[in-house]
């Protein structure tokens, strides 16, 4: 049975075709198989990369190096296996390690390359790497990194994303593990009547250098109800990307809209508007960051300058253009990695703008908030805060130090350590889901309880 099928044609200018098919098999090891098919008559080698990772398990993972992680082929999947991102510059050289997602030239006369794997539940981002074995070294312009045009990335302008993505469902019969819950079905499509819309928007931002002079961009999610209730203003969540990313990441790589659809339809949050801004290319004189593996060394703009820019240009535009809430009680800011740093900046220096903050894998550093700061500004201690990171996350110590500082300052917060998590999108999907379940719009509290959003039944299945 075919659960999802994409027929992809006309890859860039190279007149190749491709398809990705997710099949429910009802047999081991996962209950699903994913078929990749790519046609290129001139390719000498094709591998699937650009985000997809090998697997490991919680008994063979350090999170610090692929030499210590399991690096299992997905065809050897066992319940409880998960993937972690590669924190090293690149994989060990062949033949010491052979990348598992190697396509086979199954029809040489037609240039048909194929690969099939029994992938478990989760999101997978990918591109076809042609005659090239490491995505950051594979040029789009030269045709070494090829995207699927009929499974296109969510992006504002071409070059803003370098991978497509798909989500595989969970099959409890084959994927359930007593040690670890790896069910990511909260990121699958919601029933059609519950699906919001997501799009990109360009707005005037003097000094911005991308996508055009004095023009900047963001992604926006509008819930299914939006526009059907005259005069209604919706709660507003700003959700930031991290270093080396942009505002399209949360949708393209994290399926943000699907997670929001399911949070809303299951009653965990009211219908909410989400804005995913971009913090690169904002400031005049800065180096231009465009994805496409062309500008990975561009400096990260200082968080306080991004905040000031957003306060001056982004926030007023959003609030004047969309039917969104106009006060802190129904506004939130969250972000991953360096976006977590930006979230912390908003917390300490835009305290009266938002009542809710989500710091996912925050790459924060001292100096941190102090008890004296909270005494001087009591609102700091009356916010809904979540700090979350992965068990195998390279910012583990930084995130823990932030929590220690909040403890010392007497600030209550919710904490989650994602048990299968590295510094990667399966971790941040999990953290957005639990931010919505536990913190977002649940009311704020002081240090007397520290249990923001505490409800019964939290251990129920997704």
mmCIF file of C-alpha atoms in Angstrom, residues 40-329:
data_model
loop_
_atom_site.group_PDB
_atom_site.id
_atom_site.type_symbol
_atom_site.label_atom_id
_atom_site.label_comp_id
_atom_site.label_asym_id
_atom_site.label_seq_id
_atom_site.Cartn_x
_atom_site.Cartn_y
_atom_site.Cartn_z
ATOM 1 C CA UNK A 40 20.491 10.676 -14.094
ATOM 2 C CA UNK A 41 22.173 9.192 -17.139
ATOM 3 C CA UNK A 42 25.546 10.873 -16.558
ATOM 4 C CA UNK A 43 26.039 10.273 -12.825
ATOM 5 C CA UNK A 44 28.862 8.001 -11.681
ATOM 6 C CA UNK A 45 27.707 7.831 -8.076
ATOM 7 C CA UNK A 46 24.588 9.015 -6.217
ATOM 8 C CA UNK A 47 24.066 9.015 -2.466
ATOM 9 C CA UNK A 48 21.232 10.414 -0.373
ATOM 10 C CA UNK A 49 22.441 13.090 2.044
ATOM 11 C CA UNK A 50 21.663 16.657 2.961
ATOM 12 C CA UNK A 51 20.262 15.881 6.414
ATOM 13 C CA UNK A 52 19.337 12.207 6.609
ATOM 14 C CA UNK A 53 21.452 10.389 9.219
ATOM 15 C CA UNK A 54 22.499 6.867 10.275
ATOM 16 C CA UNK A 55 20.932 5.391 13.410
ATOM 17 C CA UNK A 56 22.099 4.595 16.907
ATOM 18 C CA UNK A 57 20.550 3.595 20.227
ATOM 19 C CA UNK A 58 20.750 4.807 23.800
ATOM 20 C CA UNK A 59 23.300 2.144 24.719
ATOM 21 C CA UNK A 60 25.871 3.045 22.058
ATOM 22 C CA UNK A 61 25.748 6.822 21.844
ATOM 23 C CA UNK A 62 27.973 9.499 23.277
ATOM 24 C CA UNK A 63 26.689 12.317 21.089
ATOM 25 C CA UNK A 64 30.231 13.649 20.702
ATOM 26 C CA UNK A 65 31.546 11.741 17.707
ATOM 27 C CA UNK A 66 30.407 9.308 15.070
ATOM 28 C CA UNK A 67 33.319 7.128 16.149
ATOM 29 C CA UNK A 68 31.477 6.545 19.427
ATOM 30 C CA UNK A 69 27.920 6.448 18.038
ATOM 31 C CA UNK A 70 26.276 3.356 16.614
ATOM 32 C CA UNK A 71 26.164 4.498 12.965
ATOM 33 C CA UNK A 72 23.689 1.729 12.164
ATOM 34 C CA UNK A 73 22.273 1.146 8.733
ATOM 35 C CA UNK A 74 18.473 1.733 8.851
ATOM 36 C CA UNK A 75 18.008 -1.746 7.393
ATOM 37 C CA UNK A 76 19.328 -3.063 10.724
ATOM 38 C CA UNK A 77 16.709 -1.091 12.690
ATOM 39 C CA UNK A 78 15.598 -2.303 16.118
ATOM 40 C CA UNK A 79 12.843 -0.758 18.290
ATOM 41 C CA UNK A 80 14.204 2.229 20.194
ATOM 42 C CA UNK A 81 16.769 3.175 17.542
ATOM 43 C CA UNK A 82 16.990 6.851 16.663
ATOM 44 C CA UNK A 83 19.287 9.154 14.720
ATOM 45 C CA UNK A 84 21.606 11.851 15.997
ATOM 46 C CA UNK A 85 23.319 14.564 14.004
ATOM 47 C CA UNK A 86 27.003 14.336 13.192
ATOM 48 C CA UNK A 87 28.856 16.888 15.344
ATOM 49 C CA UNK A 88 32.134 16.244 13.516
ATOM 50 C CA UNK A 89 33.172 18.180 10.391
ATOM 51 C CA UNK A 90 32.602 15.064 8.320
ATOM 52 C CA UNK A 91 32.277 11.304 8.504
ATOM 53 C CA UNK A 92 35.350 9.101 8.861
ATOM 54 C CA UNK A 93 36.896 8.590 5.445
ATOM 55 C CA UNK A 94 35.936 5.623 3.330
ATOM 56 C CA UNK A 95 36.562 2.728 3.565
ATOM 57 C CA UNK A 96 36.652 3.107 7.355
ATOM 58 C CA UNK A 97 32.982 4.015 7.226
ATOM 59 C CA UNK A 98 30.542 3.464 4.368
ATOM 60 C CA UNK A 99 27.554 5.807 4.224
ATOM 61 C CA UNK A 100 24.391 3.637 4.359
ATOM 62 C CA UNK A 101 22.266 5.717 1.963
ATOM 63 C CA UNK A 102 24.078 4.666 -1.202
ATOM 64 C CA UNK A 103 21.881 4.481 -4.309
ATOM 65 C CA UNK A 104 22.231 1.580 -6.738
ATOM 66 C CA UNK A 105 22.300 1.969 -10.497
ATOM 67 C CA UNK A 106 19.487 -0.518 -11.029
ATOM 68 C CA UNK A 107 18.814 0.242 -14.716
ATOM 69 C CA UNK A 108 22.140 1.324 -16.247
ATOM 70 C CA UNK A 109 20.776 1.793 -19.745
ATOM 71 C CA UNK A 110 18.200 4.297 -18.420
ATOM 72 C CA UNK A 111 20.290 5.871 -15.663
ATOM 73 C CA UNK A 112 17.836 4.791 -12.945
ATOM 74 C CA UNK A 113 19.235 4.941 -9.391
ATOM 75 C CA UNK A 114 17.242 3.370 -6.534
ATOM 76 C CA UNK A 115 17.417 2.915 -2.791
ATOM 77 C CA UNK A 116 14.928 1.382 -0.331
ATOM 78 C CA UNK A 117 15.088 1.460 3.454
ATOM 79 C CA UNK A 118 12.698 0.562 6.318
ATOM 80 C CA UNK A 119 12.740 3.977 8.007
ATOM 81 C CA UNK A 120 10.985 4.419 11.372
ATOM 82 C CA UNK A 121 8.805 7.302 12.548
ATOM 83 C CA UNK A 122 10.303 10.747 12.158
ATOM 84 C CA UNK A 123 11.260 13.559 9.837
ATOM 85 C CA UNK A 124 13.901 13.078 7.160
ATOM 86 C CA UNK A 125 15.489 15.864 5.143
ATOM 87 C CA UNK A 126 17.475 14.944 2.066
ATOM 88 C CA UNK A 127 19.018 15.882 -1.264
ATOM 89 C CA UNK A 128 20.626 13.787 -3.962
ATOM 90 C CA UNK A 129 24.418 14.097 -3.908
ATOM 91 C CA UNK A 130 25.725 13.408 -7.400
ATOM 92 C CA UNK A 131 29.403 12.482 -7.762
ATOM 93 C CA UNK A 132 29.972 14.033 -4.325
ATOM 94 C CA UNK A 133 29.924 12.470 -0.857
ATOM 95 C CA UNK A 134 29.595 15.361 1.638
ATOM 96 C CA UNK A 135 26.772 17.888 1.312
ATOM 97 C CA UNK A 136 28.639 21.085 2.319
ATOM 98 C CA UNK A 137 31.142 20.372 -0.446
ATOM 99 C CA UNK A 138 28.464 19.640 -3.051
ATOM 100 C CA UNK A 139 27.641 22.596 -5.278
ATOM 101 C CA UNK A 140 24.051 23.257 -6.329
ATOM 102 C CA UNK A 141 25.237 25.312 -9.270
ATOM 103 C CA UNK A 142 27.383 22.469 -10.608
ATOM 104 C CA UNK A 143 24.594 19.931 -10.153
ATOM 105 C CA UNK A 144 26.262 17.959 -7.370
ATOM 106 C CA UNK A 145 23.489 18.698 -4.851
ATOM 107 C CA UNK A 146 20.086 18.157 -6.443
ATOM 108 C CA UNK A 147 16.724 19.066 -4.908
ATOM 109 C CA UNK A 148 13.352 17.539 -5.738
ATOM 110 C CA UNK A 149 11.224 20.138 -7.572
ATOM 111 C CA UNK A 150 7.919 18.342 -6.972
ATOM 112 C CA UNK A 151 8.753 17.782 -3.332
ATOM 113 C CA UNK A 152 10.036 21.346 -3.091
ATOM 114 C CA UNK A 153 11.510 22.912 0.013
ATOM 115 C CA UNK A 154 9.420 25.520 1.770
ATOM 116 C CA UNK A 155 11.394 28.687 1.103
ATOM 117 C CA UNK A 156 11.045 32.336 0.180
ATOM 118 C CA UNK A 157 13.433 32.519 -2.805
ATOM 119 C CA UNK A 158 15.543 29.847 -4.549
ATOM 120 C CA UNK A 159 18.692 29.080 -2.572
ATOM 121 C CA UNK A 160 17.089 29.673 0.818
ATOM 122 C CA UNK A 161 16.870 25.902 1.471
ATOM 123 C CA UNK A 162 19.045 22.985 0.356
ATOM 124 C CA UNK A 163 16.929 19.961 1.296
ATOM 125 C CA UNK A 164 13.453 18.541 0.905
ATOM 126 C CA UNK A 165 11.771 16.629 3.715
ATOM 127 C CA UNK A 166 9.153 13.981 4.463
ATOM 128 C CA UNK A 167 7.664 12.402 7.598
ATOM 129 C CA UNK A 168 7.304 8.654 8.163
ATOM 130 C CA UNK A 169 4.446 7.418 10.413
ATOM 131 C CA UNK A 170 4.783 5.314 13.561
ATOM 132 C CA UNK A 171 3.838 1.638 13.620
ATOM 133 C CA UNK A 172 3.398 0.484 17.211
ATOM 134 C CA UNK A 173 3.644 -3.195 16.289
ATOM 135 C CA UNK A 174 7.216 -2.893 15.052
ATOM 136 C CA UNK A 175 8.583 0.337 16.558
ATOM 137 C CA UNK A 176 7.391 0.306 20.192
ATOM 138 C CA UNK A 177 10.182 0.117 22.748
ATOM 139 C CA UNK A 178 9.868 -0.186 26.546
ATOM 140 C CA UNK A 179 12.969 2.014 26.898
ATOM 141 C CA UNK A 180 12.141 4.928 24.610
ATOM 142 C CA UNK A 181 9.146 6.578 22.957
ATOM 143 C CA UNK A 182 10.065 7.404 19.346
ATOM 144 C CA UNK A 183 6.537 8.147 18.098
ATOM 145 C CA UNK A 184 6.611 11.399 16.099
ATOM 146 C CA UNK A 185 3.100 11.195 14.671
ATOM 147 C CA UNK A 186 2.288 14.594 16.158
ATOM 148 C CA UNK A 187 4.133 15.980 13.101
ATOM 149 C CA UNK A 188 2.008 14.116 10.535
ATOM 150 C CA UNK A 189 -0.715 15.831 8.524
ATOM 151 C CA UNK A 190 -3.793 16.721 10.556
ATOM 152 C CA UNK A 191 -7.238 16.021 9.043
ATOM 153 C CA UNK A 192 -7.882 18.535 6.275
ATOM 154 C CA UNK A 193 -10.369 20.628 8.244
ATOM 155 C CA UNK A 194 -7.717 21.265 10.925
ATOM 156 C CA UNK A 195 -4.887 22.330 8.610
ATOM 157 C CA UNK A 196 -3.687 25.890 8.757
ATOM 158 C CA UNK A 197 -1.824 27.696 6.005
ATOM 159 C CA UNK A 198 1.838 28.603 5.870
ATOM 160 C CA UNK A 199 3.534 31.074 3.543
ATOM 161 C CA UNK A 200 6.431 33.484 3.307
ATOM 162 C CA UNK A 201 6.069 37.254 3.585
ATOM 163 C CA UNK A 202 8.430 40.053 2.558
ATOM 164 C CA UNK A 203 8.366 43.277 4.567
ATOM 165 C CA UNK A 204 10.179 46.598 4.543
ATOM 166 C CA UNK A 205 13.241 46.550 6.796
ATOM 167 C CA UNK A 206 15.686 49.402 6.079
ATOM 168 C CA UNK A 207 19.248 48.098 5.889
ATOM 169 C CA UNK A 208 18.286 44.514 5.068
ATOM 170 C CA UNK A 209 20.299 42.956 2.248
ATOM 171 C CA UNK A 210 18.202 39.860 1.457
ATOM 172 C CA UNK A 211 16.011 38.964 -0.354
ATOM 173 C CA UNK A 212 16.456 42.513 -1.694
ATOM 174 C CA UNK A 213 17.786 45.847 -0.533
ATOM 175 C CA UNK A 214 15.697 47.136 2.394
ATOM 176 C CA UNK A 215 13.469 44.066 2.181
ATOM 177 C CA UNK A 216 13.408 41.188 4.634
ATOM 178 C CA UNK A 217 11.269 38.068 5.037
ATOM 179 C CA UNK A 218 9.580 35.720 7.478
ATOM 180 C CA UNK A 219 7.416 32.626 7.381
ATOM 181 C CA UNK A 220 3.936 32.713 8.877
ATOM 182 C CA UNK A 221 1.493 30.015 9.975
ATOM 183 C CA UNK A 222 -2.192 30.944 10.147
ATOM 184 C CA UNK A 223 -4.405 28.400 11.948
ATOM 185 C CA UNK A 224 -7.379 26.840 10.165
ATOM 186 C CA UNK A 225 -9.804 29.111 12.029
ATOM 187 C CA UNK A 226 -7.985 32.301 11.029
ATOM 188 C CA UNK A 227 -10.206 34.713 9.101
ATOM 189 C CA UNK A 228 -13.466 32.938 9.962
ATOM 190 C CA UNK A 229 -14.265 34.843 13.159
ATOM 191 C CA UNK A 230 -14.700 38.580 12.481
ATOM 192 C CA UNK A 231 -12.559 40.788 14.704
ATOM 193 C CA UNK A 232 -10.820 37.934 16.515
ATOM 194 C CA UNK A 233 -7.174 38.495 17.448
ATOM 195 C CA UNK A 234 -5.023 35.391 17.813
ATOM 196 C CA UNK A 235 -2.194 34.548 20.200
ATOM 197 C CA UNK A 236 1.174 35.082 18.536
ATOM 198 C CA UNK A 237 4.308 32.935 18.752
ATOM 199 C CA UNK A 238 7.614 34.013 17.217
ATOM 200 C CA UNK A 239 9.776 30.968 16.481
ATOM 201 C CA UNK A 240 13.438 31.510 15.572
ATOM 202 C CA UNK A 241 15.858 29.372 13.603
ATOM 203 C CA UNK A 242 19.484 28.828 14.668
ATOM 204 C CA UNK A 243 22.945 29.545 13.303
ATOM 205 C CA UNK A 244 23.363 28.751 9.624
ATOM 206 C CA UNK A 245 19.615 28.788 9.009
ATOM 207 C CA UNK A 246 16.721 31.037 8.113
ATOM 208 C CA UNK A 247 13.047 31.592 8.734
ATOM 209 C CA UNK A 248 11.967 28.763 6.443
ATOM 210 C CA UNK A 249 13.779 26.110 8.515
ATOM 211 C CA UNK A 250 11.017 25.503 11.031
ATOM 212 C CA UNK A 251 8.548 24.597 8.300
ATOM 213 C CA UNK A 252 10.853 22.915 5.812
ATOM 214 C CA UNK A 253 12.959 20.890 8.268
ATOM 215 C CA UNK A 254 10.705 20.763 11.340
ATOM 216 C CA UNK A 255 7.141 20.602 9.932
ATOM 217 C CA UNK A 256 6.110 23.351 12.324
ATOM 218 C CA UNK A 257 2.667 23.831 10.753
ATOM 219 C CA UNK A 258 1.793 20.152 11.217
ATOM 220 C CA UNK A 259 2.808 20.257 14.880
ATOM 221 C CA UNK A 260 0.748 23.409 15.420
ATOM 222 C CA UNK A 261 -2.266 21.890 13.621
ATOM 223 C CA UNK A 262 -2.167 18.907 15.979
ATOM 224 C CA UNK A 263 -1.588 20.948 19.127
ATOM 225 C CA UNK A 264 -4.649 23.013 18.223
ATOM 226 C CA UNK A 265 -6.966 20.210 17.121
ATOM 227 C CA UNK A 266 -6.194 18.166 20.258
ATOM 228 C CA UNK A 267 -7.008 21.146 22.477
ATOM 229 C CA UNK A 268 -3.522 21.692 23.907
ATOM 230 C CA UNK A 269 -3.448 25.327 22.740
ATOM 231 C CA UNK A 270 -5.984 27.722 21.214
ATOM 232 C CA UNK A 271 -5.615 28.653 17.532
ATOM 233 C CA UNK A 272 -2.280 30.482 17.343
ATOM 234 C CA UNK A 273 -0.417 32.462 14.692
ATOM 235 C CA UNK A 274 3.282 31.592 14.325
ATOM 236 C CA UNK A 275 5.907 33.874 12.757
ATOM 237 C CA UNK A 276 9.299 32.386 11.840
ATOM 238 C CA UNK A 277 11.680 35.311 11.249
ATOM 239 C CA UNK A 278 15.191 35.324 9.774
ATOM 240 C CA UNK A 279 17.981 36.950 11.777
ATOM 241 C CA UNK A 280 20.650 36.971 9.063
ATOM 242 C CA UNK A 281 20.952 39.725 6.434
ATOM 243 C CA UNK A 282 19.212 42.290 8.629
ATOM 244 C CA UNK A 283 21.998 44.746 9.268
ATOM 245 C CA UNK A 284 23.570 47.133 6.755
ATOM 246 C CA UNK A 285 27.180 46.303 6.005
ATOM 247 C CA UNK A 286 26.850 42.680 7.098
ATOM 248 C CA UNK A 287 27.946 39.777 4.923
ATOM 249 C CA UNK A 288 25.108 38.165 3.009
ATOM 250 C CA UNK A 289 24.006 34.738 4.198
ATOM 251 C CA UNK A 290 22.253 32.581 1.626
ATOM 252 C CA UNK A 291 21.843 28.846 2.146
ATOM 253 C CA UNK A 292 23.007 26.798 -0.799
ATOM 254 C CA UNK A 293 26.288 25.962 0.971
ATOM 255 C CA UNK A 294 27.799 29.218 -0.224
ATOM 256 C CA UNK A 295 28.117 31.298 2.925
ATOM 257 C CA UNK A 296 28.459 29.005 5.915
ATOM 258 C CA UNK A 297 31.134 31.197 7.535
ATOM 259 C CA UNK A 298 29.037 34.372 7.805
ATOM 260 C CA UNK A 299 29.161 35.853 11.301
ATOM 261 C CA UNK A 300 26.100 35.464 13.504
ATOM 262 C CA UNK A 301 24.597 38.914 14.164
ATOM 263 C CA UNK A 302 24.626 39.995 17.840
ATOM 264 C CA UNK A 303 21.358 39.106 19.573
ATOM 265 C CA UNK A 304 20.774 42.601 20.956
ATOM 266 C CA UNK A 305 21.011 44.115 17.463
ATOM 267 C CA UNK A 306 18.548 41.549 16.107
ATOM 268 C CA UNK A 307 16.149 42.319 18.968
ATOM 269 C CA UNK A 308 16.363 46.043 18.306
ATOM 270 C CA UNK A 309 15.753 45.509 14.600
ATOM 271 C CA UNK A 310 12.764 43.237 15.210
ATOM 272 C CA UNK A 311 11.303 45.729 17.674
ATOM 273 C CA UNK A 312 11.630 48.519 15.140
ATOM 274 C CA UNK A 313 10.514 46.764 11.953
ATOM 275 C CA UNK A 314 9.240 43.179 12.300
ATOM 276 C CA UNK A 315 6.967 43.367 15.329
ATOM 277 C CA UNK A 316 5.085 46.502 14.194
ATOM 278 C CA UNK A 317 4.612 45.054 10.705
ATOM 279 C CA UNK A 318 3.186 41.764 11.983
ATOM 280 C CA UNK A 319 0.828 43.433 14.432
ATOM 281 C CA UNK A 320 -0.447 45.936 11.856
ATOM 282 C CA UNK A 321 -0.903 43.352 9.087
ATOM 283 C CA UNK A 322 -2.358 40.302 10.823
ATOM 284 C CA UNK A 323 -5.136 39.793 13.375
ATOM 285 C CA UNK A 324 -2.903 39.053 16.319
ATOM 286 C CA UNK A 325 -2.836 39.829 20.012
ATOM 287 C CA UNK A 326 -1.473 43.186 21.127
ATOM 288 C CA UNK A 327 -0.302 42.408 24.674
ATOM 289 C CA UNK A 328 2.308 40.272 26.411
ATOM 290 C CA UNK A 329 -0.157 37.782 27.901
#
